[in-house]
């Protein structure tokens, strides 16, 4: 196992979430309408945003869009726990009506703005930050 890196205290959870929100990882029933580079961008950004998680936990890629982080406990007799989140979002209809563009990740008025800020990239970022 790699030695965990010291956390970068200058990057807040809000900044990390903002970064994730900038990827328009919009899912569709028609895969031809999806931007695969946005999904790749989310996955590829995680080691830089959460370096201690990447160093301390084993990461398994389950297909191109799914990750499974395994955090081995010290007491193997205890049952495992699962923390789950996804990082695809629904389309943002009428983006010009948004106070801030839906994929801007703007931090304004004490909030982080963007599609996924309340559901569900925020959960993914929060779980990884807690582990970090």
Coordinates of C-alpha atoms in Angstrom, one line a residue:
X1 CA 0.0 0.0 0.0
X2 CA 1.3 3.5 -0.8
X3 CA 1.9 5.9 1.9
X4 CA -0.9 8.5 2.1
X5 CA 0.0 12.0 1.0
X6 CA -0.7 14.9 3.3
X7 CA -4.0 16.5 2.4
X8 CA -3.9 19.8 0.5
X9 CA -5.7 22.0 3.0
X10 CA -5.9 24.8 0.4
X11 CA -8.5 23.0 -1.6
X12 CA -11.8 23.1 0.2
X13 CA -14.6 20.7 -0.3
X14 CA -16.5 23.5 -2.1
X15 CA -13.6 23.9 -4.5
X16 CA -13.5 20.1 -5.1
X17 CA -17.2 19.9 -5.8
X18 CA -17.0 22.9 -8.0
X19 CA -14.4 21.1 -10.1
X20 CA -16.6 18.0 -10.4
X21 CA -19.6 20.1 -11.4
X22 CA -17.8 21.5 -14.4
X23 CA -17.9 18.1 -16.1
X24 CA -21.3 17.8 -18.0
X25 CA -21.6 14.1 -17.2
X26 CA -25.2 14.0 -18.5
X27 CA -26.7 10.6 -18.9
X28 CA -29.3 9.7 -21.5
X29 CA -31.3 6.7 -22.6
X30 CA -29.5 7.2 -25.9
X31 CA -25.7 6.7 -25.3
X32 CA -25.0 8.5 -28.5
X33 CA -26.1 11.7 -26.8
X34 CA -23.6 11.4 -24.0
X35 CA -20.3 13.1 -23.8
X36 CA -17.9 10.3 -22.8
X37 CA -15.1 12.7 -22.2
X38 CA -17.1 14.3 -19.4
X39 CA -17.5 11.0 -17.6
X40 CA -13.8 10.3 -18.1
X41 CA -13.0 13.7 -16.8
X42 CA -14.8 13.1 -13.5
X43 CA -13.0 9.8 -13.0
X44 CA -9.6 11.2 -14.1
X45 CA -9.9 14.1 -11.7
X46 CA -10.5 12.1 -8.6
X47 CA -6.9 11.2 -7.8
X48 CA -5.8 14.8 -7.9
X49 CA -8.8 16.0 -5.8
X50 CA -8.6 13.2 -3.3
X51 CA -4.9 12.0 -3.3
X52 CA -5.0 10.3 0.1
X53 CA -8.0 8.2 -1.0
X54 CA -6.1 7.2 -4.1
X55 CA -3.0 6.3 -2.2
X56 CA -4.6 4.4 0.7
X57 CA -7.6 2.7 -0.9
X58 CA -7.6 0.0 -3.6
X59 CA -9.5 1.2 -6.6
X60 CA -11.2 -1.2 -9.0
X61 CA -12.6 0.0 -12.3
X62 CA -15.9 -1.6 -13.1
X63 CA -16.3 -0.7 -16.7
X64 CA -15.5 2.8 -18.0
X65 CA -17.8 4.7 -15.6
X66 CA -17.8 2.8 -12.4
X67 CA -15.3 2.7 -9.6
X68 CA -15.1 0.6 -6.5
X69 CA -12.8 1.8 -3.7
X70 CA -12.0 -0.9 -1.2
X71 CA -10.9 0.2 2.3
X72 CA -9.7 -2.7 4.2
X73 CA -10.5 -2.6 7.9
X74 CA -8.4 -3.8 10.8
X75 CA -11.1 -6.1 12.1
X76 CA -12.0 -8.5 9.4
X77 CA -14.7 -10.2 11.4
X78 CA -16.9 -7.1 11.2
X79 CA -19.4 -6.8 8.3
X80 CA -18.5 -4.5 5.5
X81 CA -20.1 -1.1 4.9
X82 CA -21.0 0.4 1.5
X83 CA -21.1 4.0 0.7
X84 CA -22.5 4.7 -2.7
X85 CA -23.0 7.6 -5.1
X86 CA -23.1 8.2 -8.8
X87 CA -21.8 11.0 -10.9
X88 CA -24.1 11.2 -13.8
X89 CA -26.6 14.0 -13.9
X90 CA -29.9 14.7 -15.7
X91 CA -30.0 17.3 -18.5
X92 CA -30.3 20.9 -17.5
X93 CA -33.2 22.2 -19.6
X94 CA -33.4 25.9 -20.2
X95 CA -29.8 26.7 -19.0
X96 CA -30.2 30.4 -19.6
X97 CA -32.8 30.5 -16.8
X98 CA -30.2 29.4 -14.2
X99 CA -28.7 32.0 -11.9
X100 CA -25.3 30.5 -12.8
X101 CA -24.7 28.2 -15.8
X102 CA -25.5 24.6 -14.9
X103 CA -22.0 23.3 -15.5
X104 CA -20.1 26.4 -14.2
X105 CA -19.4 25.1 -10.7
X106 CA -19.7 28.7 -9.6
X107 CA -19.2 29.4 -6.0
X108 CA -21.4 32.4 -5.3
X109 CA -23.7 33.7 -2.6
X110 CA -22.4 31.1 -0.1
X111 CA -23.3 28.2 -2.4
X112 CA -21.8 25.9 -5.0
X113 CA -23.9 26.1 -8.2
X114 CA -24.3 23.5 -10.8
X115 CA -26.1 20.4 -12.0
X116 CA -25.2 17.8 -9.3
X117 CA -24.6 20.3 -6.5
X118 CA -27.6 18.9 -4.6
X119 CA -28.0 15.5 -6.3
X120 CA -25.6 13.6 -6.5
X121 CA -22.1 14.7 -7.2
X122 CA -22.2 16.4 -3.8
X123 CA -22.7 13.0 -2.1
X124 CA -19.8 11.5 -4.0
X125 CA -17.5 14.4 -3.1
X126 CA -18.6 14.3 0.5
X127 CA -17.9 10.6 0.9
X128 CA -14.5 10.9 -0.7
X129 CA -13.7 14.0 1.4
X130 CA -14.7 12.2 4.6
X131 CA -12.4 9.3 3.6
X132 CA -9.7 11.8 2.7

